[in-house]
N, CA and C atoms as an extended XYZ file, in Angstrom:
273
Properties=species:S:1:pos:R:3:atomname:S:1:resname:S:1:resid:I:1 pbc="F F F"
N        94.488       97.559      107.834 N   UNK     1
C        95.891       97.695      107.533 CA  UNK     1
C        96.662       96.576      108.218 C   UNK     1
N        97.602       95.871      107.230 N   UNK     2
C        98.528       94.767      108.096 CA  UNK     2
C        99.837       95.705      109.499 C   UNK     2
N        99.787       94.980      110.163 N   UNK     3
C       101.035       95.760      110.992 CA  UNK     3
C       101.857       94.919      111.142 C   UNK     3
N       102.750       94.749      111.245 N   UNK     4
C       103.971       93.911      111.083 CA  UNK     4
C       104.999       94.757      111.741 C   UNK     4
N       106.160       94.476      112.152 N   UNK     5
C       107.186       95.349      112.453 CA  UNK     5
C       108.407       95.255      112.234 C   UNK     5
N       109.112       95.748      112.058 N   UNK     6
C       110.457       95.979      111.517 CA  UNK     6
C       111.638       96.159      112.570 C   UNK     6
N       112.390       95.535      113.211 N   UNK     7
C       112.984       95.370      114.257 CA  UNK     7
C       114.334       94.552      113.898 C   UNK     7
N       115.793       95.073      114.487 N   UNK     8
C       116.540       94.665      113.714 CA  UNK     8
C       117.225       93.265      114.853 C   UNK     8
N       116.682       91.703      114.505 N   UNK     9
C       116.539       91.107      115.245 CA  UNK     9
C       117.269       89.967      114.445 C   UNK     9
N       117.174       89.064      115.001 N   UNK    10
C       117.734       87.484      113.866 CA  UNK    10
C       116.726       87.075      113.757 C   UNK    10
N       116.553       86.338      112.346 N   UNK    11
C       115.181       85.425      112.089 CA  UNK    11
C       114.939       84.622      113.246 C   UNK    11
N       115.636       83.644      113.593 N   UNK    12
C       115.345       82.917      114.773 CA  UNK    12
C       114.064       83.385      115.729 C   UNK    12
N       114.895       84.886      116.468 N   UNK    13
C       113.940       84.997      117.366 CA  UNK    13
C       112.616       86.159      117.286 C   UNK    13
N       112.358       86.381      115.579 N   UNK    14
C       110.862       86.727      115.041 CA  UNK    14
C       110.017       85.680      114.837 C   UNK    14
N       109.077       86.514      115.326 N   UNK    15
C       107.754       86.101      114.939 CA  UNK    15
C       106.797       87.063      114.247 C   UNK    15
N       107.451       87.462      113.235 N   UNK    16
C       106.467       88.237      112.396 CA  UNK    16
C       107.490       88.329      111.019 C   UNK    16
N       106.687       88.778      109.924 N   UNK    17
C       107.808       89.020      108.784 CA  UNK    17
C       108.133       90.561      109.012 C   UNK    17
N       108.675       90.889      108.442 N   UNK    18
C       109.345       92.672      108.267 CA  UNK    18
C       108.479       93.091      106.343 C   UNK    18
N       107.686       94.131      107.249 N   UNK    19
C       107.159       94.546      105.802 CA  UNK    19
C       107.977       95.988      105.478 C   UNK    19
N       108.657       96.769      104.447 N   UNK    20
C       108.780       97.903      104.765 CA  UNK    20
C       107.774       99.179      104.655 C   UNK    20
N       108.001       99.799      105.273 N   UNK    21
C       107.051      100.712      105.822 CA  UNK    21
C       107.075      101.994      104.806 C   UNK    21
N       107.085      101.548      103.972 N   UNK    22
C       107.041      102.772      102.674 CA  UNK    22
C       105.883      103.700      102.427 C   UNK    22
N       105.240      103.507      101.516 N   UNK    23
C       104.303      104.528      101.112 CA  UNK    23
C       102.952      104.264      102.006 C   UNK    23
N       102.573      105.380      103.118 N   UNK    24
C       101.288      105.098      103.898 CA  UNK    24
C       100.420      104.701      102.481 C   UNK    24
N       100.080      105.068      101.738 N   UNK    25
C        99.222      104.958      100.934 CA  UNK    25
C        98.556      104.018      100.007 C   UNK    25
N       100.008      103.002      100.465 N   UNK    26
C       100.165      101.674       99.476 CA  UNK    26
C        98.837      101.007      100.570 C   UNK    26
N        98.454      100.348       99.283 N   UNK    27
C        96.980       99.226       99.238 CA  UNK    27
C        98.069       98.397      100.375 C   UNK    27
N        97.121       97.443      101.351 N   UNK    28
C        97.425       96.540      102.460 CA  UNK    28
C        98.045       95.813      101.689 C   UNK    28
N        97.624       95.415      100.172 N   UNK    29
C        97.835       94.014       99.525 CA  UNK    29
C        99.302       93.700       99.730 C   UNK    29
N        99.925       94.992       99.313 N   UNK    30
C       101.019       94.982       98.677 CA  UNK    30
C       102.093       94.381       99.483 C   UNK    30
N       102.109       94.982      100.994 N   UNK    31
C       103.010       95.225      101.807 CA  UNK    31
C       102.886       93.240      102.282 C   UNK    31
N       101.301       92.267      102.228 N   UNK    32
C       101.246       91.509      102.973 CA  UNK    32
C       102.114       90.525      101.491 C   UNK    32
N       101.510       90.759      100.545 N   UNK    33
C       102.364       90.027       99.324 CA  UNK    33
C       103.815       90.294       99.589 C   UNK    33
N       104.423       90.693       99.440 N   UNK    34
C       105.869       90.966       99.733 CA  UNK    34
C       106.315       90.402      100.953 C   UNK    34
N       105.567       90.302      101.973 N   UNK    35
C       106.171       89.795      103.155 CA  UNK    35
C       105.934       88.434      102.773 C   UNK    35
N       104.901       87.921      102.166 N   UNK    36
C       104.816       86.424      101.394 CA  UNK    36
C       105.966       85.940      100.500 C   UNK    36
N       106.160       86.920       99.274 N   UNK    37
C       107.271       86.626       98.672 CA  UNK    37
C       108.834       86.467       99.845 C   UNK    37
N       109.255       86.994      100.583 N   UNK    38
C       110.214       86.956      101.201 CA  UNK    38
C       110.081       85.816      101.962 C   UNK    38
N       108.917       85.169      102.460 N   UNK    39
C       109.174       83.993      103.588 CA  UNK    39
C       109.140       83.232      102.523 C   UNK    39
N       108.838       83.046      101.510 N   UNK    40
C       108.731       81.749      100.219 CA  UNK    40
C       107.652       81.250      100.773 C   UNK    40
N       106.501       81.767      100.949 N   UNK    41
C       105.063       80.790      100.766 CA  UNK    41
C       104.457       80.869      100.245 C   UNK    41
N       104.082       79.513       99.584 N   UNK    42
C       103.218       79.312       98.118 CA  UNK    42
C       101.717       79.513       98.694 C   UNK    42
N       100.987       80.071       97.378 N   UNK    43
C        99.701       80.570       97.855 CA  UNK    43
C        98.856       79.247       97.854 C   UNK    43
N        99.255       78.054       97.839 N   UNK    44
C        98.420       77.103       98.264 CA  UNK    44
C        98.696       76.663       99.299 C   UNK    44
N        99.806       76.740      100.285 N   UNK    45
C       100.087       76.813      101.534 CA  UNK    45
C        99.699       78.140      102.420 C   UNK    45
N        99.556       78.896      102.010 N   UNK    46
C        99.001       79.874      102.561 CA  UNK    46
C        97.370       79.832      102.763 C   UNK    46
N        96.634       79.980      101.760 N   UNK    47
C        95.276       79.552      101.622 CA  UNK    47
C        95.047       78.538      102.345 C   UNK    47
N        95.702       77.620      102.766 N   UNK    48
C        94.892       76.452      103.367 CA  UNK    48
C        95.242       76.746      104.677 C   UNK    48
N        96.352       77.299      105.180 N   UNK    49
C        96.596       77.835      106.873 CA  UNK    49
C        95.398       79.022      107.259 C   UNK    49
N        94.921       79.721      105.941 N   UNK    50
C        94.191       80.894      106.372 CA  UNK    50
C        92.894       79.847      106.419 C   UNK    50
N        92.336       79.160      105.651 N   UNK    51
C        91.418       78.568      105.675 CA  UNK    51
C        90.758       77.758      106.759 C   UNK    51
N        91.972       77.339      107.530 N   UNK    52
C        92.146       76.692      108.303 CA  UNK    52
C        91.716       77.956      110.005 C   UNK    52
N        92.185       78.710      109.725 N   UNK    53
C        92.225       79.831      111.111 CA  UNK    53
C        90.257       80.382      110.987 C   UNK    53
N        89.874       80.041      109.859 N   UNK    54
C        88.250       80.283      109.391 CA  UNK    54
C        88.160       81.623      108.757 C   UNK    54
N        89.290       81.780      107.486 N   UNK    55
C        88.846       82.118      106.426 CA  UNK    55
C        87.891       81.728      105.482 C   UNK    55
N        86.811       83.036      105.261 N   UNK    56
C        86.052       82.446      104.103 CA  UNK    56
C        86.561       82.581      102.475 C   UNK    56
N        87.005       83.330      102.736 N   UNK    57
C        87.660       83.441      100.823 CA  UNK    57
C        88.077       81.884      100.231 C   UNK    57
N        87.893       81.922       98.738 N   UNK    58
C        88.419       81.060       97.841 CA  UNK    58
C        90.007       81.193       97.749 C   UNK    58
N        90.619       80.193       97.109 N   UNK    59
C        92.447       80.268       97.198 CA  UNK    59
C        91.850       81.415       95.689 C   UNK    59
N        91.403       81.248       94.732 N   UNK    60
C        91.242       82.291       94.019 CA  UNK    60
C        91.165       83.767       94.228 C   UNK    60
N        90.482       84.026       94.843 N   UNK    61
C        89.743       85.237       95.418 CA  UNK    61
C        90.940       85.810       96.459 C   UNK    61
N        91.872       84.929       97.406 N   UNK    62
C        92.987       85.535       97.880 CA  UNK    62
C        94.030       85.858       96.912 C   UNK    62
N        93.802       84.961       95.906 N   UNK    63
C        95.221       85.268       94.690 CA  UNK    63
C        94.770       86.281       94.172 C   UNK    63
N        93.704       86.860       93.828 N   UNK    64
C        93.017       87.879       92.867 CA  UNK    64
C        93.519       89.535       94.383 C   UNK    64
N        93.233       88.877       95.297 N   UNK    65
C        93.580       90.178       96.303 CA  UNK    65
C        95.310       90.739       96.495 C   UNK    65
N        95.723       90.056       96.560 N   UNK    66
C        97.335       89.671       96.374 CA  UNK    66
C        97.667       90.127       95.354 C   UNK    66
N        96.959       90.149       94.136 N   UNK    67
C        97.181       90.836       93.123 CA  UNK    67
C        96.902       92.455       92.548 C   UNK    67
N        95.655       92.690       94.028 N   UNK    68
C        95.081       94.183       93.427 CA  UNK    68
C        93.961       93.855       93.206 C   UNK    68
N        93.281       92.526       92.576 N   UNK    69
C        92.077       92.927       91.733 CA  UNK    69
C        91.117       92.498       92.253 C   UNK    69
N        90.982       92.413       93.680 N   UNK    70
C        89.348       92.449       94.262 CA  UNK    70
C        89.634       92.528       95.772 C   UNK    70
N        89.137       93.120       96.427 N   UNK    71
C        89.386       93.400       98.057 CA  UNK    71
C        88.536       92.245       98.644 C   UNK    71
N        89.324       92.253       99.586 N   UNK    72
C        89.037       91.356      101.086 CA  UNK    72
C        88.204       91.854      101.995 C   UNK    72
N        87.167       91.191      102.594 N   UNK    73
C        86.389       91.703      103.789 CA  UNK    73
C        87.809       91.797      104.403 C   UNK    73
N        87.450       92.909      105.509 N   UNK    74
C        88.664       93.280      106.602 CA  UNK    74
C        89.282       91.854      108.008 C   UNK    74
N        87.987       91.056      108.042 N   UNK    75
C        88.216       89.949      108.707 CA  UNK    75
C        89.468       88.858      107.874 C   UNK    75
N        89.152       89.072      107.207 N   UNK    76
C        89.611       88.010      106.313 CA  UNK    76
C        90.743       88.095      105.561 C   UNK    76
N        91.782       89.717      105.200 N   UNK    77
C        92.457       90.751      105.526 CA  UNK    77
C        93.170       90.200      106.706 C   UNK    77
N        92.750       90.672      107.874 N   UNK    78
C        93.774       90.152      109.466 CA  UNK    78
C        93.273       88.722      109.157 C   UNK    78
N        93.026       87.809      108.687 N   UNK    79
C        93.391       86.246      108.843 CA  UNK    79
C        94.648       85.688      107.637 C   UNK    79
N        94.730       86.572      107.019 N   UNK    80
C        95.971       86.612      106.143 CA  UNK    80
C        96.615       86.865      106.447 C   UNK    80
N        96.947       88.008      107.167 N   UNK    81
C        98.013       88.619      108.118 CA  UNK    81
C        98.461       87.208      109.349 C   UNK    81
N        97.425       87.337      109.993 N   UNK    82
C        97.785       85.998      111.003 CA  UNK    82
C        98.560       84.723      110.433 C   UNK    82
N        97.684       84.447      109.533 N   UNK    83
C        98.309       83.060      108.699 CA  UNK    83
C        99.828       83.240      108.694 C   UNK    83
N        99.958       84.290      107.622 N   UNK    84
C       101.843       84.495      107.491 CA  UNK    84
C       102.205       84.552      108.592 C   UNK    84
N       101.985       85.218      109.483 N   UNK    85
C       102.673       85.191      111.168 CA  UNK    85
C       102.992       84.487      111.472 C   UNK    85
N       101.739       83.253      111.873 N   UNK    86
C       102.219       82.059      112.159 CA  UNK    86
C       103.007       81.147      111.347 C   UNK    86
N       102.871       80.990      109.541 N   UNK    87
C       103.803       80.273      108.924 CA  UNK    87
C       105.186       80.661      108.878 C   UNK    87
N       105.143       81.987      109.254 N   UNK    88
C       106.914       82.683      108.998 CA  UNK    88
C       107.140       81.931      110.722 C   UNK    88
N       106.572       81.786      111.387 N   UNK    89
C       107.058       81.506      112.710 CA  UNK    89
C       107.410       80.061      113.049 C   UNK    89
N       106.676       79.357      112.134 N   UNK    90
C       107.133       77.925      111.923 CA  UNK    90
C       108.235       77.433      110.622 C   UNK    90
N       108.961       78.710      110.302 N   UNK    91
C       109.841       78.291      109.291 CA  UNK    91
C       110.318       77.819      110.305 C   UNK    91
């Protein structure tokens, strides 16, 4: 599961995105896509920061997860998570 937190802060001084904390039930995908859509990072900037931290996935295979239609080893899951962390932290 991504954890992220929701804290009512100024962008400035986060370092994480704000996912909302809606349905326990919702797939990880959803909550880490959305926190993607909101920082504006393109999934070829993304893929190559995760790639970079020693993700094994294809930029395919993360777009296909992002979408629902094929799961992530769980490692690779928290290196997506990380990635956005750190790119929302270097906006």
């Amino acid at each position: 599961m991504v954890v992220l937190h929701d804290e009512p802060e100024s962008r400035a001084n986060r370092w994480w995105v704000p996912v909302d904390q809606g349905n326990p039930d919702e797939p990880d995908y959803v909550g880490l896509a959305n926190a993607i859509q909101r920082a504006g990072i393109t999934l070829s900037a993304l893929w190559l920061y995760y790639f970079s931290l020693g993700g094994a996935a294809e930029e395919l295979e993360v777009d296909a997860y992002l979408h629902g239609l094929m799961p992530l080893q769980p490692v690779d899951r928290d290196l997506l998570a990380l990635a956005v962390n750190e790119m929302y932290a270097d906006l």
